[in-house]
XYZ file of C-alpha atoms in Angstrom:
740
model
C 74.035 -46.747 12.621
C 73.387 -44.020 10.134
C 72.761 -46.567 7.434
C 70.369 -48.431 9.670
C 68.492 -45.301 10.524
C 68.255 -44.370 6.868
C 66.937 -47.816 6.015
C 64.340 -47.628 8.734
C 63.205 -44.189 7.504
C 63.019 -45.468 3.965
C 60.953 -48.424 5.123
C 58.535 -46.156 6.923
C 58.028 -43.752 4.026
C 58.038 -46.348 1.249
C 56.199 -49.286 2.769
C 54.351 -48.199 5.900
C 52.993 -44.777 4.855
C 50.939 -46.027 1.887
C 49.365 -48.643 4.141
C 48.435 -45.973 6.675
C 46.883 -43.807 3.965
C 44.838 -46.757 2.738
C 43.623 -47.423 6.248
C 42.614 -43.790 6.623
C 40.612 -43.956 3.416
C 38.826 -47.064 4.625
C 38.059 -45.459 7.964
C 36.759 -42.391 6.161
C 34.421 -44.569 4.120
C 33.193 -46.315 7.259
C 32.687 -43.005 9.029
C 30.717 -41.754 6.030
C 28.440 -44.751 6.221
C 27.934 -44.118 9.938
C 26.725 -40.557 9.235
C 24.143 -41.946 6.852
C 23.075 -44.425 9.494
C 22.482 -41.661 12.004
C 20.378 -39.815 9.502
C 18.199 -42.705 8.384
C 17.297 -44.443 11.599
C 18.283 -48.076 10.923
C 21.529 -49.380 9.464
C 19.818 -51.898 7.166
C 17.667 -49.209 5.591
C 20.650 -46.889 5.143
C 22.893 -49.493 3.588
C 20.214 -50.525 1.117
C 19.384 -46.931 0.231
C 23.038 -45.986 -0.132
C 23.756 -49.082 -2.176
C 20.789 -48.503 -4.479
C 21.873 -44.936 -5.031
C 25.398 -46.072 -5.836
C 24.182 -48.681 -8.263
C 22.059 -46.167 -10.111
C 24.787 -43.538 -10.525
C 25.485 -44.549 -14.090
C 21.836 -44.861 -15.066
C 20.380 -42.095 -12.907
C 17.637 -40.171 -14.741
C 16.610 -37.739 -11.992
C 17.281 -34.023 -12.372
C 16.165 -32.501 -9.084
C 15.070 -28.985 -8.116
C 14.046 -27.866 -4.615
C 11.784 -24.832 -4.116
C 11.994 -22.736 -0.936
C 9.433 -20.201 0.224
C 12.132 -18.052 1.847
C 15.862 -17.538 2.054
C 18.416 -20.120 3.162
C 19.947 -17.584 5.528
C 16.930 -17.425 7.841
C 18.571 -19.905 10.275
C 15.212 -21.562 10.581
C 12.746 -23.392 8.379
C 14.319 -22.704 4.975
C 17.860 -23.091 6.289
C 17.049 -26.553 7.581
C 15.425 -27.600 4.295
C 18.520 -26.506 2.439
C 20.672 -28.392 4.928
C 18.624 -31.500 4.103
C 19.153 -30.873 0.395
C 22.930 -30.608 0.842
C 22.995 -33.740 2.979
C 21.045 -35.571 0.268
C 23.649 -34.514 -2.301
C 26.353 -35.954 -0.045
C 24.502 -39.216 0.561
C 23.526 -39.856 -3.074
C 26.523 -38.198 -4.708
C 24.472 -35.953 -6.959
C 23.854 -32.278 -7.643
C 20.493 -30.565 -7.169
C 19.235 -27.074 -7.961
C 17.777 -24.658 -5.425
C 15.262 -21.861 -5.978
C 14.633 -19.444 -3.108
C 11.818 -17.014 -2.237
C 9.181 -18.888 -4.230
C 6.507 -17.570 -1.903
C 3.403 -17.207 -4.090
C 1.412 -19.569 -6.346
C 2.209 -17.365 -9.352
C 5.952 -17.587 -8.730
C 5.662 -21.342 -8.235
C 3.936 -21.787 -11.582
C 6.518 -19.634 -13.310
C 9.459 -21.508 -11.808
C 7.941 -24.906 -12.619
C 7.465 -23.915 -16.268
C 11.072 -22.764 -16.384
C 12.329 -26.024 -14.813
C 10.341 -28.223 -17.195
C 11.783 -26.432 -20.213
C 15.267 -27.017 -18.757
C 14.717 -30.757 -18.470
C 14.084 -31.154 -14.708
C 11.962 -34.214 -13.983
C 11.740 -34.138 -10.145
C 10.497 -30.916 -8.549
C 10.201 -30.769 -4.758
C 7.969 -28.028 -3.317
C 8.545 -27.534 0.400
C 5.904 -24.927 1.269
C 2.147 -25.271 1.593
C 1.725 -22.161 -0.594
C 3.399 -24.021 -3.482
C 1.236 -27.139 -3.285
C -1.697 -26.176 -5.515
C 0.565 -24.871 -8.277
C 2.635 -28.052 -8.195
C -0.472 -30.246 -8.340
C -1.886 -28.272 -11.287
C 1.453 -28.559 -13.079
C 1.374 -32.345 -12.612
C -1.710 -32.422 -14.833
C 0.071 -30.485 -17.580
C 3.397 -32.333 -17.367
C 2.649 -36.035 -16.704
C 6.279 -37.034 -17.325
C 7.554 -34.751 -14.558
C 7.413 -35.976 -10.950
C 6.428 -33.708 -8.068
C 6.829 -33.907 -4.299
C 4.519 -31.588 -2.360
C 3.752 -30.805 1.246
C 0.568 -32.340 2.606
C -0.919 -35.329 4.365
C -2.601 -38.305 2.778
C -1.960 -40.065 -0.527
C -2.213 -38.284 -3.863
C -4.356 -39.684 -6.671
C -1.929 -38.450 -9.312
C 0.650 -41.056 -10.466
C 3.394 -38.412 -10.656
C 2.682 -36.677 -7.323
C 3.890 -37.717 -3.863
C 3.209 -36.015 -0.553
C 5.533 -35.468 2.380
C 4.665 -34.164 5.802
C 5.863 -34.326 9.363
C 3.948 -34.807 12.576
C 3.769 -31.156 13.521
C 1.237 -31.710 16.309
C 3.572 -34.128 18.092
C 6.445 -31.659 17.690
C 4.314 -28.906 19.248
C 3.232 -31.313 21.997
C 6.890 -31.925 22.895
C 7.559 -28.151 22.913
C 4.691 -27.722 25.358
C 5.893 -30.670 27.432
C 9.334 -29.078 27.731
C 7.806 -25.682 28.598
C 5.604 -27.230 31.271
C 8.613 -29.030 32.726
C 10.986 -26.068 33.069
C 8.592 -23.162 33.767
C 9.168 -21.374 37.046
C 6.066 -19.150 37.021
C 3.727 -21.970 35.919
C 2.711 -19.718 33.036
C 3.704 -20.509 29.454
C 2.701 -19.024 26.128
C 2.642 -19.658 22.410
C 2.388 -17.355 19.377
C 0.558 -18.669 16.288
C -0.552 -17.175 12.958
C -4.135 -17.711 14.099
C -7.406 -19.167 12.887
C -7.127 -17.579 9.442
C -4.143 -19.831 8.689
C -5.592 -22.883 10.470
C -2.835 -23.039 13.065
C -4.815 -23.176 16.313
C -4.447 -26.966 16.519
C -0.744 -26.331 17.062
C -1.494 -24.091 20.025
C -3.797 -26.811 21.350
C -1.044 -29.429 20.974
C 1.394 -27.179 22.825
C -1.132 -26.680 25.613
C -1.819 -30.408 25.984
C 1.919 -31.055 26.292
C 2.207 -28.407 29.023
C -0.812 -29.859 30.866
C 0.605 -33.398 30.693
C 3.954 -32.237 32.134
C 2.137 -30.322 34.875
C 0.172 -33.468 35.749
C 3.375 -35.439 36.169
C 4.888 -32.700 38.340
C 1.685 -32.150 40.296
C 1.269 -28.456 39.522
C -1.223 -26.212 37.740
C -0.122 -24.432 34.580
C -1.822 -21.620 32.677
C -1.321 -21.503 28.906
C -1.663 -18.225 26.983
C -2.026 -17.779 23.240
C -1.511 -14.757 20.966
C -2.126 -14.544 17.212
C -0.053 -12.596 14.672
C -1.980 -13.159 11.438
C 1.078 -14.467 9.553
C 4.013 -16.861 9.749
C 6.600 -14.136 9.349
C 6.159 -10.639 10.735
C 8.888 -9.847 13.261
C 7.325 -6.547 14.294
C 3.967 -8.071 15.201
C 5.692 -11.107 16.742
C 7.607 -8.718 18.985
C 4.353 -7.218 20.280
C 2.946 -10.727 20.784
C 5.998 -11.795 22.796
C 5.759 -8.786 25.074
C 2.037 -9.434 25.571
C 2.888 -12.928 26.841
C 5.713 -11.709 29.047
C 3.396 -9.076 30.513
C 1.100 -11.777 31.950
C 4.024 -13.610 33.563
C 4.742 -16.328 31.001
C 8.413 -17.305 31.253
C 8.735 -20.025 28.563
C 7.477 -19.082 25.107
C 7.039 -21.074 21.939
C 6.111 -19.900 18.448
C 4.622 -21.142 15.208
C 6.648 -18.685 13.170
C 9.340 -18.952 10.522
C 11.838 -17.095 12.706
C 12.860 -16.967 16.364
C 11.666 -13.450 17.209
C 9.383 -14.570 20.043
C 11.926 -16.818 21.750
C 14.708 -14.267 21.226
C 12.787 -11.608 23.147
C 12.002 -14.084 25.909
C 15.628 -15.269 26.115
C 16.804 -11.656 26.350
C 14.754 -11.476 29.551
C 16.701 -14.387 31.066
C 14.240 -17.139 30.096
C 14.922 -20.423 28.325
C 13.971 -20.546 24.655
C 12.600 -23.298 22.425
C 13.669 -23.887 18.838
C 10.517 -24.616 16.838
C 11.368 -24.256 13.156
C 13.409 -27.391 12.549
C 16.845 -25.880 13.099
C 19.169 -26.570 16.075
C 18.981 -23.031 17.421
C 21.696 -23.687 20.020
C 24.165 -23.100 17.170
C 22.991 -19.489 17.092
C 21.884 -18.686 20.648
C 23.941 -21.107 22.675
C 22.813 -22.327 26.073
C 19.859 -19.941 26.270
C 17.973 -22.343 23.993
C 16.724 -25.186 26.179
C 16.243 -27.509 23.216
C 14.920 -27.561 19.644
C 12.996 -30.059 17.620
C 14.903 -30.781 14.414
C 13.474 -31.807 11.042
C 15.739 -33.924 8.841
C 14.548 -33.144 5.321
C 17.215 -35.342 3.737
C 15.140 -38.401 4.609
C 12.251 -37.084 2.484
C 14.490 -36.092 -0.407
C 16.579 -39.264 -0.426
C 13.524 -41.495 -0.446
C 11.949 -39.643 -3.395
C 15.117 -39.616 -5.498
C 15.916 -43.274 -4.875
C 12.330 -44.281 -5.749
C 12.571 -42.422 -9.048
C 16.021 -43.678 -9.970
C 15.180 -47.306 -9.184
C 11.789 -47.209 -10.932
C 10.100 -47.775 -7.585
C 7.813 -44.731 -7.732
C 4.392 -46.113 -6.804
C 1.159 -44.284 -7.373
C 0.068 -42.214 -4.384
C 3.043 -42.881 -2.131
C 3.602 -40.499 0.765
C 6.022 -40.050 3.633
C 4.835 -38.993 7.066
C 7.820 -38.047 9.154
C 7.783 -38.303 12.907
C 9.826 -39.169 15.964
C 9.505 -42.855 15.129
C 11.384 -42.590 11.806
C 13.911 -39.926 12.862
C 12.510 -37.190 10.637
C 11.778 -35.460 13.940
C 14.001 -35.553 16.990
C 14.940 -33.278 19.864
C 18.313 -31.591 19.858
C 20.723 -31.849 22.772
C 19.621 -30.013 25.895
C 21.175 -26.861 27.306
C 23.377 -27.121 30.368
C 20.914 -24.672 31.981
C 18.130 -27.292 31.925
C 18.004 -29.340 35.165
C 18.992 -32.942 34.745
C 15.665 -34.126 36.094
C 13.833 -32.083 33.492
C 16.029 -33.500 30.696
C 15.295 -37.056 31.777
C 11.578 -36.351 32.007
C 11.397 -34.847 28.498
C 13.580 -37.570 26.968
C 11.355 -40.209 28.499
C 8.332 -38.623 26.818
C 10.165 -38.393 23.472
C 11.049 -42.096 23.739
C 7.333 -42.940 23.856
C 6.904 -41.330 20.411
C 9.984 -43.110 19.043
C 8.923 -46.549 20.157
C 5.175 -46.375 19.656
C 3.890 -45.222 16.271
C 0.350 -44.822 17.623
C 1.302 -42.677 20.607
C -0.701 -39.420 20.254
C -1.501 -38.008 23.703
C -2.724 -34.734 22.137
C -5.449 -36.665 20.305
C -6.638 -38.280 23.516
C -7.006 -35.175 25.663
C -10.208 -35.725 27.634
C -11.252 -32.044 27.982
C -11.137 -31.728 24.184
C -13.481 -34.697 23.812
C -15.819 -33.277 26.426
C -15.948 -29.680 25.143
C -15.018 -29.449 21.466
C -16.160 -32.879 20.260
C -19.051 -33.221 22.701
C -18.082 -36.748 23.715
C -17.864 -38.011 20.117
C -14.527 -39.731 20.644
C -13.567 -43.348 20.105
C -12.004 -44.836 23.218
C -11.372 -41.320 24.452
C -9.413 -40.318 21.329
C -9.978 -38.657 17.989
C -8.160 -39.129 14.697
C -5.177 -37.026 13.794
C -7.137 -35.404 10.956
C -9.925 -34.431 13.354
C -7.374 -32.884 15.691
C -5.727 -30.925 12.883
C -9.112 -29.646 11.692
C -9.814 -28.012 15.061
C -9.763 -24.317 14.330
C -10.488 -22.972 17.764
C -8.597 -22.897 21.020
C -9.221 -25.281 23.879
C -11.431 -23.609 26.506
C -8.633 -23.830 29.078
C -6.263 -21.673 26.982
C -6.282 -17.965 27.784
C -6.682 -16.182 24.467
C -4.917 -12.797 24.430
C -6.262 -12.017 20.974
C -4.404 -10.772 17.926
C -1.269 -8.725 18.378
C -0.744 -5.672 16.235
C 1.637 -2.777 15.993
C -0.207 0.449 16.853
C -0.401 2.759 13.859
C 0.598 6.404 14.164
C -1.313 8.994 12.185
C 0.738 11.380 10.069
C -0.852 14.757 9.409
C 0.068 17.520 7.040
C 2.834 19.736 8.394
C 1.470 22.525 10.568
C 3.683 25.036 8.751
C 2.229 24.057 5.373
C -1.289 24.201 6.786
C -0.660 27.639 8.298
C 0.833 29.104 5.101
C -1.958 27.953 2.796
C -4.638 28.894 5.310
C -3.183 32.399 5.598
C -2.895 32.767 1.814
C -6.401 31.425 1.215
C -7.951 33.699 3.831
C -5.881 36.665 2.601
C -6.925 36.198 -1.020
C -10.553 35.717 0.017
C -10.430 38.987 1.983
C -8.900 40.705 -1.051
C -11.835 39.480 -3.140
C -14.216 40.874 -0.527
C -12.487 44.259 -0.742
C -12.809 44.157 -4.540
C -16.518 43.386 -4.208
C -16.957 46.494 -2.062
C -14.940 48.529 -4.579
C -17.068 47.291 -7.471
C -20.261 48.227 -5.644
C -18.953 51.670 -4.687
C -17.587 52.372 -8.186
C -20.384 50.706 -10.091
C -21.226 53.917 -12.022
C -17.659 54.322 -13.257
C -17.407 53.574 -16.970
C -14.881 50.657 -16.736
C -16.992 48.914 -14.082
C -20.365 49.711 -15.616
C -19.298 48.520 -19.052
C -18.101 45.236 -17.469
C -21.459 44.687 -15.694
C -21.074 45.194 -11.920
C -23.433 42.285 -11.131
C -21.330 39.716 -12.970
C -18.133 41.219 -11.607
C -19.459 40.606 -8.105
C -20.474 37.031 -8.970
C -16.999 36.356 -10.408
C -15.385 37.657 -7.218
C -17.705 35.478 -5.113
C -16.451 32.540 -7.153
C -12.904 33.603 -6.328
C -13.742 33.631 -2.619
C -15.067 30.053 -2.911
C -11.886 28.878 -4.653
C -9.677 30.425 -1.960
C -11.874 29.013 0.805
C -11.511 25.647 -0.978
C -7.747 25.948 -0.522
C -8.274 26.364 3.229
C -10.603 23.350 3.259
C -8.067 21.186 1.422
C -5.426 21.703 4.125
C -7.983 20.984 6.857
C -8.320 17.578 8.540
C -10.179 15.267 6.111
C -13.379 14.191 7.793
C -16.106 12.823 5.535
C -17.887 16.216 5.487
C -14.628 17.994 4.662
C -14.051 15.498 1.844
C -17.342 16.518 0.259
C -16.601 20.222 0.714
C -13.157 19.790 -0.843
C -14.814 19.047 -4.178
C -17.985 21.119 -3.887
C -16.544 24.508 -2.945
C -13.695 24.856 -5.515
C -15.818 23.347 -8.305
C -18.648 25.848 -7.807
C -16.106 28.626 -7.383
C -14.410 27.931 -10.709
C -17.830 27.532 -12.307
C -18.811 31.025 -11.153
C -15.530 32.552 -12.346
C -15.324 30.982 -15.785
C -19.070 30.728 -16.415
C -19.872 34.364 -15.652
C -16.773 35.553 -17.479
C -18.068 33.763 -20.570
C -21.599 35.184 -20.113
C -20.229 38.689 -19.650
C -18.112 38.515 -22.771
C -20.950 36.942 -24.685
C -22.965 40.110 -23.963
C -20.230 42.205 -25.560
C -20.185 39.836 -28.520
C -23.951 40.333 -29.020
C -23.668 44.105 -28.722
C -21.020 44.397 -31.394
C -22.544 41.679 -33.570
C -25.934 43.402 -33.806
C -26.584 46.125 -36.401
C -28.454 48.177 -33.885
C -28.228 48.571 -30.187
C -30.148 45.724 -28.446
C -31.477 45.974 -24.959
C -29.478 43.332 -22.970
C -30.312 43.572 -19.302
C -28.858 41.624 -16.374
C -32.183 39.820 -16.080
C -31.716 38.475 -19.605
C -28.154 37.295 -18.894
C -28.697 35.975 -15.392
C -30.443 32.738 -16.510
C -27.325 31.751 -18.455
C -25.198 32.198 -15.338
C -27.685 30.311 -13.197
C -27.867 27.528 -15.802
C -24.110 26.968 -15.813
C -24.010 26.908 -12.016
C -27.015 24.563 -11.904
C -25.254 22.052 -14.165
C -22.295 22.020 -11.775
C -24.533 21.612 -8.731
C -26.504 18.806 -10.394
C -23.316 16.896 -11.262
C -21.997 17.416 -7.752
C -25.212 16.048 -6.268
C -24.906 12.943 -8.472
C -21.236 12.678 -7.521
C -22.059 12.815 -3.799
C -24.746 10.163 -4.278
C -22.819 7.540 -6.264
C -19.254 8.471 -5.317
C -19.481 7.195 -1.736
C -16.951 9.832 -0.756
C -15.554 9.252 2.688
C -12.471 9.652 4.818
C -10.333 6.511 4.950
C -7.116 5.387 6.626
C -4.331 4.793 4.075
C -1.123 2.947 4.991
C 0.323 2.793 1.447
C 1.029 6.468 1.039
C 4.421 7.782 -0.007
C 6.758 9.229 2.596
C 5.230 7.468 5.596
C 6.643 4.690 7.733
C 5.615 1.041 7.844
C 3.310 1.567 10.807
C 2.033 5.029 9.963
C -1.103 6.109 8.164
C -2.713 9.180 6.695
C -6.325 10.197 6.424
C -7.414 10.784 2.849
C -10.589 11.204 0.856
C -11.694 8.166 -1.107
C -14.363 7.834 -3.762
C -15.549 4.974 -5.944
C -14.927 4.499 -9.652
C -18.383 5.901 -10.383
C -17.471 8.976 -8.362
C -14.278 9.358 -10.371
C -16.235 9.253 -13.617
C -18.664 11.956 -12.460
C -15.786 14.109 -11.241
C -14.074 13.782 -14.628
C -17.343 14.864 -16.230
C -17.287 17.989 -14.042
C -13.747 18.726 -15.190
C -14.834 18.288 -18.820
C -17.662 20.789 -18.286
C -15.156 23.280 -16.888
C -12.935 22.729 -19.919
C -15.786 23.200 -22.392
C -16.874 26.436 -20.751
C -13.295 27.636 -20.873
C -13.113 26.816 -24.601
C -16.347 28.715 -25.239
C -14.852 31.667 -23.404
C -11.773 31.472 -25.621
C -13.963 31.455 -28.734
C -15.983 34.480 -27.596
C -12.818 36.345 -26.665
C -11.402 35.639 -30.110
C -14.574 36.958 -31.753
C -14.467 40.280 -29.893
C -10.741 40.755 -30.272
C -11.382 43.640 -32.775
C -13.239 45.680 -30.182
C -10.795 48.445 -29.350
C -12.818 50.202 -26.670
C -10.654 49.524 -23.693
C -13.512 49.219 -21.230
C -15.167 46.437 -23.224
C -12.309 44.514 -24.770
C -11.458 41.779 -22.215
C -10.168 39.297 -24.793
C -6.604 40.018 -23.728
C -7.506 39.420 -20.106
C -9.287 36.191 -20.975
C -6.302 35.048 -23.039
C -3.923 35.863 -20.204
C -6.168 33.976 -17.780
C -6.202 30.975 -20.152
C -2.423 31.063 -20.467
C -2.129 31.061 -16.684
C -4.439 28.046 -16.404
C -2.671 26.134 -19.185
C 0.722 26.908 -17.670
C -0.467 25.627 -14.324
C -1.921 22.453 -15.873
C 1.263 21.610 -17.779
C 3.192 21.787 -14.505
C 0.573 20.478 -12.087
C -0.618 17.363 -13.948
C 2.838 15.716 -14.254
C 3.618 16.547 -10.636
C 0.246 15.235 -9.501
C 0.511 11.976 -11.447
C 4.140 11.278 -10.545
C 3.455 11.268 -6.798
C 1.190 9.101 -4.674
C 1.719 11.218 -1.586
C -1.516 12.632 -0.261
C 0.237 15.677 1.171
C 2.019 16.390 -2.113
C -1.333 16.273 -3.896
C -2.805 18.748 -1.430
C 0.116 21.151 -1.826
C -0.036 20.938 -5.623
C -3.786 21.585 -5.682
C -3.559 24.510 -3.280
C -0.806 26.128 -5.334
C -2.968 25.631 -8.434
C -5.986 27.223 -6.743
C -4.038 30.234 -5.564
C -2.148 30.743 -8.806
C -4.952 30.273 -11.341
C -7.734 32.057 -9.456
C -5.466 34.746 -7.998
C -3.671 35.579 -11.247
C -6.907 35.362 -13.255
C -8.825 37.781 -11.035
C -5.842 40.126 -10.909
C -5.586 40.130 -14.712
C -9.287 40.907 -15.038
C -9.861 43.511 -12.320
C -6.605 45.393 -11.734
C -6.659 47.001 -15.231
C -10.203 48.252 -14.605
C -9.271 50.079 -11.426
C -6.137 51.466 -13.067
C -8.316 52.753 -15.893
C -10.639 54.465 -13.411
C -7.645 56.144 -11.850
C -6.387 57.289 -15.244
C -9.784 58.633 -16.264
C -10.027 60.654 -13.064
C -6.543 62.000 -13.671
C -7.431 62.991 -17.246
C -10.621 64.697 -16.084
C -8.732 66.822 -13.538
C -6.164 67.707 -16.182
C -8.955 68.914 -18.507
C -10.372 71.194 -15.808
C -6.942 72.736 -15.126
C -6.458 73.408 -18.805
C -9.824 75.116 -19.153
C -9.038 77.395 -16.216
C -5.537 78.311 -17.290
C -5.792 78.381 -21.096
C -8.957 80.369 -21.702
C -7.840 81.535 -25.221
C -8.300 78.021 -26.643
C -11.536 76.972 -28.186
C -13.373 74.855 -25.666
C -14.908 72.626 -28.293
C -11.585 71.566 -29.770
C -10.129 71.161 -26.268
C -12.961 68.900 -25.312
C -12.680 66.976 -28.571
C -8.942 66.510 -27.949
C -9.620 65.003 -24.566
C -12.288 62.742 -26.059
C -9.851 61.618 -28.709
C -7.382 60.666 -25.985
C -10.007 58.548 -24.278
C -11.821 57.095 -27.283
C -10.206 56.400 -30.639
C -11.650 57.839 -33.819
C -12.602 54.395 -35.071
C -14.919 53.760 -32.148
C -16.637 57.129 -32.543
C -18.231 55.962 -35.747
C -19.214 52.681 -34.128
C -20.745 54.535 -31.205
C -22.700 56.807 -33.508
C -24.083 53.829 -35.410
C -25.001 51.858 -32.352
C -26.363 54.664 -30.239
C -28.079 56.744 -32.843
C -31.469 55.731 -31.605
C -30.668 56.441 -27.995
C -29.110 59.802 -28.840
C -32.187 60.907 -30.729
C -34.330 60.186 -27.776
C -32.458 62.802 -25.816
C -32.220 60.643 -22.682
C -29.296 58.894 -20.974
C -29.996 55.133 -20.742
C -27.406 54.754 -17.962
C -29.562 56.921 -15.751
C -32.999 55.842 -16.896
C -32.314 52.048 -16.863
C -29.541 50.792 -14.622
C -29.949 47.248 -16.002
C -29.695 48.446 -19.601
C -26.212 47.226 -20.535
C -24.645 48.618 -23.704
C -21.901 50.859 -24.897
C -21.636 54.309 -23.261
C -22.732 57.204 -25.494
C -20.076 59.500 -26.936
C -19.934 62.926 -25.378
C -19.605 66.160 -27.286
C -19.206 69.521 -25.539
C -21.308 72.139 -27.356
C -20.626 74.989 -24.997
C -18.220 77.652 -26.006
C -16.127 78.993 -23.207
C -15.351 82.677 -22.935
C -12.216 83.614 -24.734
């Protein structure tokens, strides 16, 4: 018995098992052929195509690349194309190359050039955005074959076109929606007229109307536009707009399922409309999907090329009749009666290649085509070229995500407003001090009139800081440039004019009469140049307040208000900056020329140099910060800090020493009086001379005597006789002899 059992086991493993394995291999081959049959539509066609591909394996000359406009992981349009590519590889036993995210004509051209240099001779572009680049490349590379999206036959011998009957697919989506709707309100989301997609909304509507006619009910169709094929945020708004009017079955001409997803989350049935069986992702909530089998396109093109059967101008128009299009299985949530009704309508497309109910919709002939239809129908091209909605469709317009305005932080606005107002008030106080102390030697030698003008310029700069943090209306935009520019012009321009007066005084061999009236035209001239340039800038610059959504540090659906000017306005504004720079350089030159003047009241070269250093320091820091950021608010903060630092430090450097000098002079005068009262044994002349030596150096005494010899001989004081007569103060000598 044991021997018998062992023999039987040996027989099974040695003789029977190999036979079983062989049978399994044969069944596997048969099953593989059956899969191909399901994909191709008829067994004869599949067997021939499969056989031709097998025969050409050894002599195959096709090197294939497929271009996608998106990513294969979108579980939609691009996913399904890639699935067709992989199925083609399985059917034809070959390897293809895939390139994703080729979403612009420029990228398409670049990829095609790369593929040609790598020896690819069949390039399949699957997006309409790639078509023109592929066609242009076919002219440059006649030995490379191209398959592009589009209807009709190509005139190029190396270009073929593939398309699918999208209007029939949308008709079936509408037919399903009209069959299962409970509210008798359905909706569709399309990219809109700009992308010539309204014929798809019309096809959807005709399908819904035809289903309603069969069921004896009235259906309202709503349409919303998004402006693109892929914008989930806007599509979300569009979906909610449709749900708000009571639509319970929604379709979409989008690359993703955002619209249907939102509807399904509300308990409604969804429709898969991008060629992928969406039930694999969403389950029973998807009523059905229309599926696009791209492998049929790809297999036909490759076999034609490998068998030298590529004819000039061939094309492939996929539809329900050749299995490129077909409806997926239906959800268990769809009533059986509805399934049978929709399947019956699909069967009409499968069995009748001329069945186009959307092209024979009577209201379209009556309204859009004004009765110009043949036997109550129009051609498919005429239907596709319709770029407006049927009158019966309720147009809800274009959906958009509301934008939120972002303003400068209130804390930043408050701080710079307070600083600007505070500095401006400080300048006003200094103006009052200059007027009150105008007869004091440090103020009088610096020309009180020009000191006041310089301080007015400072007020304008600080007010400009307040304006820059204010809300940018068009008027504010103009003031933002006018006020600080004039302010800096008054500061730098009058500082240069004032120092130029000192330069003339010390340059001349005798004391000239330089009055404010003689200097004022120079100040007015500099200011007039600035005003003239600003007027030109306002005229040609087209300065206005605009809404900017590309600013740094703001969200996708946020915007800021900013001031915008044209290129001509930029050029004029740069010219204004150059004028400021030239005036500043002239001031530096004049300050350098009077650097030897050692009368403290007149020598402002050190102050000018310090002011220049402050400006240069600010520029070296501000310009890199300004250029490195595109944030409007950062620019405002940088400019305001520059205004406050340069103008504030400059005015402080110029005026604080003058008031300190006045204080010191008053202190020295009181000290001289105390000494005369308490030390009566000292010679008053020498005491007075000692005080004068403390105030004025011996070197300047000779200069004063040379310059003011004429005025001293006259016996009059020019400071009292001519207030506008600006020159050096006369030296004082006490000739009285106090009692000893």
